[in-house]
XYZ file of C-alpha atoms in Angstrom:
726
model
C 132.998 1.212 244.730
C 131.396 4.550 244.960
C 127.670 4.431 246.010
C 127.091 8.116 245.402
C 128.511 7.950 241.758
C 125.088 8.549 239.880
C 124.086 5.578 237.546
C 121.304 6.349 234.686
C 119.590 3.083 233.231
C 119.658 2.319 229.479
C 121.855 4.764 227.716
C 125.084 4.314 225.149
C 126.488 1.368 227.496
C 123.037 -0.535 226.814
C 122.946 0.108 222.984
C 126.805 -0.931 222.963
C 126.000 -4.207 224.935
C 123.301 -5.027 222.723
C 125.039 -4.464 219.497
C 127.963 -6.540 220.845
C 125.868 -9.558 221.753
C 124.117 -9.255 218.116
C 127.670 -9.256 216.427
C 128.657 -12.203 218.872
C 125.904 -14.275 217.741
C 125.898 -12.649 213.911
C 124.180 -10.228 212.603
C 122.271 -12.230 210.022
C 121.344 -14.681 212.417
C 120.086 -12.094 214.788
C 118.207 -10.129 212.659
C 116.468 -12.982 211.217
C 115.340 -14.034 214.739
C 114.572 -10.497 215.705
C 112.782 -9.397 212.712
C 110.511 -12.877 212.496
C 106.597 -12.982 213.418
C 107.279 -14.655 216.495
C 106.728 -13.447 219.921
C 109.568 -12.229 222.123
C 111.033 -15.102 224.439
C 111.854 -12.736 227.379
C 109.046 -11.040 229.954
C 105.464 -11.188 229.418
C 105.475 -7.649 228.306
C 104.928 -8.947 224.983
C 106.056 -7.842 221.666
C 106.408 -9.478 218.101
C 103.894 -11.946 216.736
C 102.098 -11.360 213.570
C 102.703 -7.655 213.494
C 106.399 -8.349 213.112
C 108.967 -8.653 215.184
C 110.186 -6.128 217.543
C 106.802 -4.471 217.130
C 104.188 -4.283 220.194
C 100.286 -4.834 220.119
C 99.935 -0.834 219.512
C 102.186 -1.380 216.083
C 104.967 0.540 217.788
C 108.447 0.030 216.147
C 111.207 -0.772 217.375
C 109.789 -2.199 220.611
C 112.788 -4.323 221.742
C 115.014 -4.518 224.659
C 118.524 -6.144 225.460
C 116.310 -8.933 227.319
C 114.940 -9.704 224.190
C 118.767 -9.811 222.560
C 119.978 -11.786 225.257
C 116.980 -14.246 225.129
C 117.993 -15.014 221.512
C 121.781 -14.953 222.249
C 121.455 -18.321 224.192
C 119.230 -19.619 221.708
C 121.481 -18.862 218.589
C 124.218 -21.285 219.742
C 125.557 -24.320 218.270
C 125.072 -27.748 219.987
C 127.037 -28.688 222.962
C 129.826 -30.861 222.021
C 129.486 -34.476 222.895
C 132.739 -34.841 223.980
C 131.752 -32.509 227.187
C 129.562 -35.526 228.216
C 131.957 -37.997 227.306
C 135.182 -36.494 229.109
C 133.373 -34.820 232.164
C 131.498 -36.407 234.844
C 128.437 -34.711 236.259
C 130.665 -33.575 239.141
C 132.502 -31.365 236.801
C 129.577 -29.811 235.519
C 128.361 -29.126 239.026
C 131.187 -26.661 239.598
C 129.930 -24.602 236.654
C 128.220 -21.171 237.132
C 124.700 -20.511 236.108
C 125.970 -18.390 233.118
C 128.786 -20.935 232.643
C 125.909 -23.376 232.260
C 123.928 -21.498 230.028
C 126.752 -20.552 227.542
C 127.916 -24.678 227.362
C 125.713 -24.289 223.927
C 122.380 -25.520 223.201
C 121.313 -29.222 223.907
C 121.312 -30.835 220.441
C 120.882 -34.425 221.293
C 118.710 -36.494 224.269
C 120.935 -37.319 227.218
C 120.822 -40.097 229.621
C 122.229 -40.567 232.897
C 121.540 -44.272 234.143
C 120.871 -45.192 237.726
C 123.870 -44.829 239.820
C 126.092 -43.388 236.919
C 127.941 -40.275 237.445
C 128.173 -39.449 233.577
C 125.371 -38.182 230.909
C 125.741 -39.972 227.517
C 124.101 -39.136 224.253
C 121.140 -41.435 223.387
C 118.919 -41.896 220.203
C 115.114 -40.499 220.119
C 113.928 -43.987 220.227
C 115.698 -44.850 223.053
C 114.541 -42.095 224.948
C 111.043 -41.880 224.280
C 110.931 -45.850 225.020
C 112.566 -45.207 228.175
C 110.613 -42.352 229.347
C 107.235 -44.201 228.482
C 108.469 -47.193 230.122
C 109.180 -45.633 233.437
C 106.121 -43.390 233.802
C 103.853 -46.507 232.970
C 105.649 -48.340 235.890
C 104.964 -45.402 238.300
C 101.817 -44.621 240.382
C 100.466 -41.961 238.740
C 99.817 -40.531 242.365
C 103.354 -40.421 243.028
C 104.363 -38.273 240.062
C 104.180 -34.505 239.230
C 104.514 -32.397 236.056
C 105.977 -29.218 236.213
C 106.326 -26.340 233.476
C 107.928 -22.983 233.092
C 106.337 -19.959 231.255
C 108.395 -20.461 228.483
C 106.541 -23.179 226.440
C 103.285 -22.200 224.052
C 99.768 -22.368 224.927
C 99.785 -25.689 222.406
C 102.477 -27.310 224.664
C 101.075 -26.645 227.991
C 97.414 -27.969 226.895
C 98.856 -31.302 225.978
C 101.177 -31.234 228.991
C 98.328 -31.044 231.772
C 96.134 -32.992 229.135
C 98.730 -35.589 229.349
C 99.369 -35.591 233.107
C 95.306 -35.894 234.024
C 94.787 -38.336 231.232
C 97.865 -40.500 232.943
C 96.238 -40.197 236.454
C 97.591 -36.871 238.660
C 96.464 -33.272 239.174
C 100.000 -32.639 240.124
C 100.385 -30.217 237.422
C 101.944 -26.659 238.440
C 104.105 -24.145 237.003
C 106.344 -21.517 237.927
C 103.489 -18.865 238.938
C 103.606 -20.653 242.537
C 106.657 -19.193 242.932
C 106.081 -15.770 241.609
C 102.514 -14.276 241.009
C 100.143 -16.675 242.241
C 99.609 -14.287 245.205
C 98.557 -11.787 242.324
C 95.752 -14.548 241.237
C 94.548 -15.032 244.583
C 94.543 -11.641 245.848
C 92.538 -10.534 242.641
C 90.108 -13.104 243.074
C 88.911 -12.153 246.301
C 88.533 -8.321 245.424
C 87.587 -8.173 241.920
C 86.909 -11.811 240.868
C 89.478 -11.863 238.349
C 93.054 -12.975 238.423
C 95.018 -10.979 235.587
C 95.323 -7.537 234.608
C 92.616 -5.063 234.159
C 94.074 -3.101 231.769
C 95.428 -3.219 227.798
C 98.872 -1.810 226.747
C 96.893 1.079 224.880
C 95.289 2.322 228.453
C 98.837 3.546 230.082
C 98.960 5.759 227.325
C 95.881 7.736 228.873
C 97.176 7.358 232.610
C 98.122 10.510 234.023
C 99.542 8.557 237.306
C 101.373 4.978 237.312
C 102.294 3.359 240.482
C 105.363 0.836 240.548
C 105.379 -1.281 243.664
C 107.701 -3.800 244.508
C 109.275 -3.908 241.020
C 112.385 -3.065 239.110
C 111.631 -2.737 235.699
C 114.487 -0.910 234.423
C 116.263 -4.511 234.799
C 113.178 -6.833 234.531
C 110.596 -5.231 232.278
C 112.980 -2.629 230.170
C 110.124 -1.558 227.717
C 107.606 -0.756 230.481
C 110.039 2.062 231.082
C 108.874 3.434 227.748
C 105.154 3.810 228.941
C 106.556 5.339 232.265
C 108.528 7.997 230.213
C 105.739 8.683 228.060
C 103.580 9.568 231.122
C 105.916 11.554 232.640
C 106.171 13.486 229.037
C 102.592 13.946 229.382
C 103.017 15.682 232.934
C 101.680 12.603 234.803
C 103.186 11.338 237.648
C 105.050 8.091 238.577
C 105.462 6.869 241.897
C 107.658 4.168 242.776
C 107.302 2.345 245.923
C 110.427 -0.194 246.559
C 112.790 -0.270 249.586
C 115.711 -0.004 247.143
C 116.228 3.091 245.162
C 117.293 1.334 242.101
C 119.211 3.800 240.087
C 117.339 2.910 236.804
C 113.910 3.766 238.110
C 115.339 7.311 238.929
C 116.665 7.988 235.800
C 116.913 5.968 232.408
C 118.331 7.125 229.137
C 115.384 5.782 226.945
C 117.255 4.336 223.737
C 114.202 4.614 221.769
C 114.157 8.443 222.584
C 116.907 10.658 221.132
C 116.258 13.312 223.168
C 116.309 11.246 226.357
C 119.566 10.121 225.311
C 121.080 13.284 224.346
C 119.873 14.661 228.019
C 122.030 11.833 229.504
C 118.535 10.252 230.880
C 114.855 11.122 231.831
C 113.781 11.241 235.194
C 111.482 8.392 235.667
C 110.159 8.841 239.246
C 108.599 11.621 240.111
C 108.432 10.284 243.703
C 110.217 7.592 245.205
C 109.171 5.957 248.356
C 111.391 3.436 250.377
C 109.297 1.445 252.874
C 111.009 -1.346 254.885
C 110.862 -4.476 253.221
C 107.647 -6.182 253.884
C 105.908 -3.207 255.363
C 103.671 -2.517 252.091
C 100.603 -3.084 253.650
C 100.875 -0.438 256.426
C 101.853 2.093 253.782
C 99.056 1.070 251.565
C 96.650 1.549 254.295
C 98.064 4.919 255.516
C 97.882 6.125 251.652
C 94.308 5.181 252.040
C 93.865 6.559 255.378
C 95.155 10.058 254.006
C 92.718 9.653 251.170
C 89.657 8.929 253.365
C 90.772 11.760 255.457
C 90.753 14.258 252.664
C 87.360 12.887 251.699
C 88.739 12.137 248.321
C 87.294 8.527 247.793
C 84.858 8.027 244.890
C 81.499 8.095 246.755
C 79.480 7.182 243.802
C 81.507 4.356 242.846
C 81.653 2.761 246.043
C 77.948 2.876 246.429
C 77.268 1.473 243.332
C 79.909 -0.805 242.610
C 81.580 -2.316 245.479
C 80.711 -4.127 248.799
C 82.780 -3.445 252.316
C 83.730 -0.311 252.127
C 82.396 0.437 255.786
C 84.534 -2.349 257.249
C 87.696 -1.234 255.473
C 87.193 2.490 255.960
C 86.507 1.780 259.859
C 89.563 -0.495 259.965
C 91.824 2.559 258.213
C 90.292 4.669 260.702
C 91.252 2.768 263.853
C 95.034 2.863 262.720
C 96.947 5.281 264.425
C 99.445 7.642 262.407
C 102.518 6.464 264.863
C 101.568 2.759 264.230
C 101.795 3.662 260.435
C 104.966 5.238 260.601
C 106.544 2.579 263.225
C 105.586 -0.066 260.993
C 106.674 0.969 257.452
C 109.396 3.576 258.202
C 107.754 6.251 256.146
C 106.698 9.484 257.657
C 103.157 10.743 257.539
C 103.916 13.806 255.638
C 105.331 11.568 252.950
C 102.499 9.270 253.080
C 99.940 12.282 252.866
C 102.068 13.441 249.852
C 101.530 10.097 247.937
C 97.603 10.473 248.778
C 97.405 14.041 247.394
C 98.890 13.101 244.173
C 96.800 10.245 243.924
C 93.552 12.555 244.919
C 94.340 14.578 242.062
C 94.920 11.932 239.110
C 91.940 11.335 236.610
C 93.226 7.861 235.434
C 95.681 5.942 237.785
C 96.921 2.246 237.181
C 98.564 0.293 239.775
C 101.623 -2.024 238.826
C 103.159 -4.346 240.816
C 106.055 -7.201 240.899
C 107.306 -10.064 243.191
C 108.307 -7.448 245.965
C 104.821 -7.341 246.607
C 104.108 -11.410 246.197
C 106.856 -12.975 247.563
C 106.010 -12.738 251.617
C 103.983 -14.595 253.894
C 101.419 -12.232 253.628
C 101.608 -11.837 249.695
C 98.029 -12.450 248.880
C 97.125 -9.396 251.633
C 99.812 -7.089 249.670
C 97.435 -7.682 246.487
C 94.493 -7.215 248.424
C 95.771 -4.034 249.754
C 96.635 -2.681 246.232
C 93.036 -3.333 244.920
C 91.509 -1.785 247.876
C 93.599 1.260 247.069
C 92.569 1.142 243.690
C 88.855 0.715 244.185
C 88.826 3.681 246.871
C 89.117 6.131 244.076
C 87.151 3.942 241.645
C 90.360 3.359 239.308
C 89.125 -0.117 238.599
C 86.432 -0.930 235.719
C 87.092 2.282 233.118
C 89.604 3.070 230.183
C 93.301 4.360 231.057
C 93.138 2.933 234.880
C 93.273 -0.269 236.727
C 95.694 -2.942 237.594
C 98.748 -4.420 236.104
C 100.522 -6.975 237.712
C 104.442 -7.160 235.863
C 104.539 -11.160 235.319
C 107.744 -12.596 234.475
C 108.156 -15.256 231.807
C 106.756 -14.453 228.122
C 103.890 -17.016 228.442
C 103.725 -17.665 232.062
C 100.092 -16.085 231.825
C 99.204 -18.298 228.810
C 100.290 -21.547 230.719
C 97.906 -20.968 233.594
C 95.272 -19.962 231.165
C 95.224 -23.472 229.443
C 95.334 -25.290 232.463
C 98.973 -26.115 233.957
C 97.706 -25.815 237.367
C 96.433 -28.247 240.075
C 93.018 -27.236 240.304
C 91.042 -26.456 237.228
C 87.749 -24.341 237.321
C 84.728 -26.955 237.517
C 83.443 -25.514 233.979
C 86.566 -26.136 232.434
C 87.031 -29.713 233.771
C 83.425 -30.479 232.609
C 84.205 -29.478 229.214
C 87.520 -31.040 228.893
C 86.150 -34.421 230.365
C 83.039 -34.261 227.558
C 85.032 -33.088 224.687
C 87.313 -36.275 225.488
C 85.332 -38.765 227.035
C 87.292 -39.224 229.945
C 87.140 -38.925 233.633
C 90.322 -37.362 235.226
C 91.331 -37.954 238.769
C 88.818 -36.199 241.547
C 91.826 -35.238 244.139
C 93.265 -31.989 244.463
C 96.710 -31.505 242.930
C 99.561 -30.503 244.687
C 101.174 -26.738 243.818
C 104.767 -26.505 243.174
C 106.010 -26.265 246.546
C 103.821 -29.127 247.763
C 105.291 -31.486 244.860
C 108.697 -30.454 246.384
C 108.090 -31.170 249.847
C 106.270 -34.535 248.772
C 109.426 -35.417 247.042
C 111.686 -34.622 250.263
C 109.461 -36.875 252.219
C 110.148 -39.653 249.595
C 106.464 -39.686 247.945
C 107.343 -39.030 244.321
C 108.778 -41.547 242.214
C 108.791 -39.567 238.794
C 108.673 -35.935 237.455
C 108.271 -34.534 234.384
C 109.750 -31.001 234.102
C 109.386 -28.752 230.747
C 111.633 -25.809 230.983
C 112.436 -24.027 233.838
C 115.195 -24.729 236.642
C 113.154 -25.779 239.350
C 115.998 -26.372 241.472
C 117.555 -23.142 240.964
C 114.009 -21.772 241.738
C 113.095 -23.510 244.809
C 113.724 -21.884 248.244
C 116.587 -23.751 250.686
C 118.889 -25.027 248.400
C 120.108 -27.601 250.517
C 116.355 -28.897 250.796
C 115.722 -28.462 246.848
C 118.794 -30.740 246.339
C 117.735 -33.296 248.595
C 114.289 -33.449 247.478
C 114.645 -33.805 243.684
C 117.470 -36.417 244.555
C 114.974 -38.744 246.196
C 112.798 -38.776 242.691
C 114.165 -41.608 241.111
C 113.231 -40.692 237.311
C 113.456 -37.439 235.801
C 112.384 -36.220 232.661
C 113.589 -32.712 231.486
C 112.617 -30.642 228.121
C 114.843 -27.996 227.627
C 116.707 -25.855 224.913
C 119.904 -25.754 227.226
C 121.493 -26.942 230.404
C 121.112 -25.219 233.766
C 121.822 -25.775 237.314
C 118.743 -27.785 237.659
C 119.746 -30.615 235.244
C 122.865 -31.406 237.085
C 122.255 -30.527 240.824
C 119.700 -32.594 242.761
C 120.213 -35.701 240.655
C 120.951 -38.234 243.164
C 121.156 -41.812 242.615
C 118.237 -42.045 240.235
C 117.547 -41.826 236.242
C 117.790 -38.556 234.585
C 116.615 -37.986 230.901
C 117.012 -34.794 229.192
C 115.366 -34.150 225.828
C 116.434 -31.315 223.324
C 113.645 -28.833 222.410
C 113.018 -26.185 219.676
C 113.069 -22.607 220.637
C 109.983 -20.849 220.003
C 110.835 -19.755 216.541
C 112.405 -22.971 215.832
C 108.713 -24.553 216.148
C 107.837 -27.094 213.544
C 103.998 -25.765 213.205
C 102.607 -22.092 214.431
C 102.230 -21.483 218.129
C 100.698 -19.032 220.522
C 101.865 -17.118 223.770
C 99.939 -14.799 225.972
C 100.960 -11.521 227.430
C 100.548 -9.708 230.971
C 97.843 -7.684 229.006
C 95.719 -10.709 228.158
C 96.616 -10.342 224.782
C 97.321 -13.710 222.506
C 100.151 -13.837 219.770
C 100.836 -15.896 217.236
C 104.545 -16.953 216.653
C 105.168 -18.640 212.791
C 108.386 -20.585 214.098
C 110.146 -22.045 211.323
C 113.625 -21.281 211.902
C 116.051 -24.231 211.448
C 119.098 -24.180 213.389
C 119.902 -27.692 214.651
C 119.008 -30.888 213.127
C 117.922 -33.012 216.045
C 115.737 -31.115 218.301
C 112.180 -31.716 218.452
C 108.967 -29.286 219.346
C 107.605 -30.004 223.156
C 104.090 -30.813 221.499
C 105.638 -33.544 219.282
C 107.316 -35.105 222.112
C 104.790 -34.978 224.380
C 102.248 -36.681 221.795
C 104.852 -39.058 220.806
C 105.161 -39.952 224.696
C 101.547 -40.155 225.232
C 100.635 -42.340 222.448
C 103.355 -44.926 223.961
C 102.272 -44.371 227.477
C 98.146 -44.551 226.770
C 97.656 -46.423 223.921
C 94.130 -47.086 224.653
C 93.209 -43.277 225.756
C 90.298 -41.856 223.950
C 92.422 -38.418 223.941
C 93.608 -37.892 220.140
C 97.231 -37.300 220.863
C 98.415 -38.100 217.552
C 96.182 -35.717 216.019
C 97.667 -32.990 218.498
C 100.924 -33.231 217.173
C 99.065 -30.905 214.503
C 98.806 -27.297 216.447
C 95.324 -26.160 214.926
C 93.936 -29.275 216.430
C 94.872 -28.574 219.711
C 93.664 -24.706 219.116
C 90.197 -25.926 218.243
C 90.180 -27.992 221.591
C 91.378 -25.171 223.718
C 88.830 -22.474 221.974
C 86.094 -25.134 222.918
C 87.212 -25.676 226.250
C 88.577 -22.610 227.675
C 86.421 -19.688 228.359
C 87.413 -16.585 226.619
C 89.698 -18.334 223.914
C 87.253 -18.758 221.194
C 89.111 -16.479 218.902
C 92.160 -19.289 219.114
C 90.435 -21.537 216.685
C 91.147 -20.067 213.539
C 94.145 -17.871 214.783
C 96.386 -19.615 212.187
C 94.222 -18.691 209.410
C 92.498 -15.544 210.417
C 96.198 -13.829 211.397
C 93.941 -12.078 214.255
C 95.471 -11.473 217.222
C 93.508 -10.856 220.200
C 92.565 -10.049 223.918
C 91.100 -12.897 226.041
C 87.476 -11.974 226.433
C 86.243 -10.632 229.745
C 89.418 -9.843 231.114
C 89.778 -6.372 230.501
C 87.418 -4.000 232.734
C 86.836 -0.992 230.984
C 83.371 -1.150 232.368
C 82.495 -1.665 236.193
C 81.384 -4.801 236.341
C 83.303 -7.414 238.345
C 83.725 -11.156 238.578
C 81.816 -11.605 241.717
C 78.438 -13.159 241.811
C 76.654 -9.556 242.154
C 78.943 -8.302 239.905
C 80.477 -5.756 242.567
C 83.980 -5.731 243.685
C 84.857 -6.427 247.459
C 86.867 -4.375 249.787
C 89.134 -6.887 251.845
C 90.396 -5.783 255.449
C 94.044 -6.596 255.352
C 95.777 -7.117 258.907
C 99.145 -5.472 259.605
C 101.752 -8.394 259.544
C 103.651 -8.792 262.817
C 106.636 -7.421 262.984
C 109.903 -8.897 262.244
C 112.385 -9.743 265.096
C 115.504 -10.483 263.086
C 117.962 -7.685 262.717
C 117.670 -7.335 259.152
C 115.090 -8.217 256.610
C 116.397 -9.721 253.466
C 115.086 -9.512 249.886
C 116.546 -11.760 247.111
C 116.460 -9.849 243.807
C 117.590 -9.953 240.145
C 120.085 -8.415 238.275
C 120.464 -6.465 235.406
C 122.191 -8.877 233.153
C 119.623 -11.599 234.626
C 116.426 -13.225 233.633
C 114.702 -15.241 235.987
C 117.350 -17.874 236.899
C 119.415 -17.436 234.000
C 122.612 -15.530 234.600
C 123.663 -13.634 231.286
C 126.072 -11.225 233.064
C 128.110 -11.798 236.470
C 128.250 -7.916 236.782
C 125.141 -5.786 238.070
C 125.882 -2.727 235.900
C 122.809 -1.071 237.270
C 123.970 -1.841 241.046
C 127.603 -0.382 240.627
C 129.293 -3.630 239.193
C 128.183 -5.347 242.063
C 128.797 -9.270 241.564
C 126.708 -12.297 242.368
C 128.040 -12.706 246.054
C 126.966 -9.336 247.104
C 125.082 -8.346 250.275
C 123.661 -4.620 250.024
C 123.251 -2.989 253.159
C 122.346 0.679 254.354
C 125.737 2.291 255.507
C 124.219 2.999 259.108
C 123.500 -0.370 259.409
C 126.727 -1.378 258.257
C 128.262 0.745 260.926
C 125.995 -0.975 263.491
C 127.395 -4.647 262.570
C 130.963 -3.233 262.407
C 131.568 -4.186 258.893
C 132.842 -1.941 255.942
C 132.649 -1.987 252.289
C 133.987 -4.869 250.374
C 134.149 -6.614 253.796
C 133.426 -10.557 253.754
C 130.790 -11.513 255.893
C 128.754 -14.584 256.958
C 125.172 -14.016 256.215
C 122.972 -16.209 258.486
C 119.286 -17.077 258.795
C 117.126 -19.880 260.571
C 117.719 -22.105 257.038
C 121.281 -21.564 256.028
C 124.433 -19.446 255.229
C 126.037 -17.538 252.669
C 129.628 -15.892 252.427
C 129.092 -12.166 250.891
C 130.496 -8.935 250.131
C 129.157 -6.017 251.630
C 128.211 -3.417 249.433
C 126.511 0.078 250.700
C 123.438 1.186 248.942
C 120.381 3.252 249.321
C 117.812 1.090 251.374
C 116.098 1.914 254.605
C 117.600 0.817 258.000
C 116.820 -2.810 258.664
C 116.583 -3.726 254.974
C 118.886 -6.006 252.904
C 119.335 -7.298 249.431
C 121.164 -10.088 247.654
C 120.966 -12.255 244.256
C 118.494 -14.655 243.781
C 119.125 -17.553 243.159
C 122.462 -17.734 245.112
C 120.503 -16.601 248.191
C 118.066 -19.249 248.184
C 120.271 -20.967 250.804
C 119.055 -18.379 253.122
C 115.224 -18.544 252.253
C 113.013 -20.737 254.094
C 110.317 -23.050 253.037
C 107.513 -21.342 254.731
C 105.066 -20.063 252.423
C 101.825 -17.596 252.172
C 99.322 -20.343 253.001
C 96.779 -18.885 250.774
C 98.882 -18.621 247.490
C 101.299 -21.194 248.577
C 104.374 -18.860 247.451
C 107.484 -18.757 249.335
C 108.696 -15.557 251.204
C 111.922 -14.771 248.848
C 111.342 -11.179 249.750
C 111.078 -11.441 253.497
C 113.972 -13.113 254.912
C 115.090 -12.563 258.828
C 118.951 -12.500 258.741
C 121.916 -11.365 260.921
C 125.537 -10.973 259.508
C 129.079 -11.381 261.192
C 132.297 -10.440 259.740
C 134.524 -13.452 258.824
C 137.830 -13.224 260.395
C 140.625 -13.353 258.707
């Protein structure tokens, strides 16, 4: 393995890989799936919908990436043969890797594991729904939780949370508590809103884009198009990331013949590598330099913000030596970032989970917002804040109420609309529910999509917690490790659901740009799968026959959308989207005017203290590979990190020498939580920083959380390493 061999993101290899994937699933099937008017199933950057598949909201075609094709490839599979369950106990399935689980095929029929059984058996829908309703009716709702991934539609998500609350629990949560909840919290305290302030079109007018703690070359490939567009127009792309990811240095954009012929386009005009977890020091250093060169927007600050004097005094009191010591970036480099920022007219700040997966994740986001406010880069076109969210509808799931605490006005409207009173107690977040299960306080769980086992830190803790839940109901398209690990002695029922483009009626999804798309559905692949909305409505009518909520009517999605439009502020246009075919931005989300979501309409600076310096010799961040989406593993080798395998530990060469280890050597990686065996791979990282793949490295991640967002610290884990004796 050669660390110095240049790797270019994208390029012919990605084109050939995509073509091979299309060929494997069938050109006709792939073309039908990719061109139908359905929203992309991959990241929340968004494409598809009523403008046609592979088209974004600006009408640009083709807007497609290998993530889109990979997502389709798992849906366009035949059903898992029943012999798999007849001939193999669950212990055999537990031996499979994440990739092997994904490639078993689609779940085509309901399967059930009875109490103390070691096998799944296929069952009928009547049996499955009757069993689920019976078990949930027999459970105290306060001893249950409902969890959703970001894959489901707005329609299914609304029914999901409505069923939970009508049942009697506010333990309703989603995967954002493991990813971008710190963004929602950090933006609420600074600008009074929790989502992106820009639309896709704004990126075309930006002359500076910051990419902070994110690797879009692997996770949001179509964002690379916008970064290239900025560079083509003479703009700057400043990447702030401990790891010098090759795809952010140079990327051969398949959509651009010039980029392909040239062997790639430079993406980052400046690549800055702070130590893992030291972003606040770096961001405050940039702010300090901006103020020292008198480049702040004094007019904007006076008219549209509060708290600047305290913020200014705080950054002024910081010594440059302390900033450099904390983040490892020289003062001259920090001042160069500030100069480029000061010269920009329109700056967009984009960030990923490298900012939110820390015990101070909320403060990280506040520090970004502070820096944007400093020069008036929020509240006008072509500038603002862009959290790079993961799953295709994770933002929509939160918008329509799949969360433990609803806004008071939304809760009141919902209760009035249905003539019910929902539980008053505060619901548990995702980690809170898992902790309650570990403590023996949860008897039943309803899990819609995702891989809660694989997404939860401290794998041993996660498995033990889930195993203590007596009845688990899963809704899914394919099996993953979360369906076979952590089952314990209890019952597990897994129901097969339609993919987005197979829905029986149109559904809607929301992108990270607050843009709501309409998906037609309608493709038929498997004969015995059902929409989540249909399953949930049937389950609700059996569980709650006397409920005034019209669950039976909600099997028709138009009725759900009418309810959402009347209850959720900003979603009024949803009511007739299936008739008008008019996709829309949610009202009052985009900030093209400097009016913020605070009582006085002004944004607020928040002083963010420097976190304590880590005491462990290395800080580890868990990361995703190029051939991966969330916990789904499509490829075992990472083509953007020198073909590294899933058991890799990436280290700075000087750290390798200090620990006395060499390339390809097997080592034990140890944290306060656990240990894993890994193979050493040299990588361009700052001293004291390390990377390993998620979810495999979750065995090292503790259950401590950012108390404000309730998000675990997947990207700041203290570790040490030792060679494995031969």
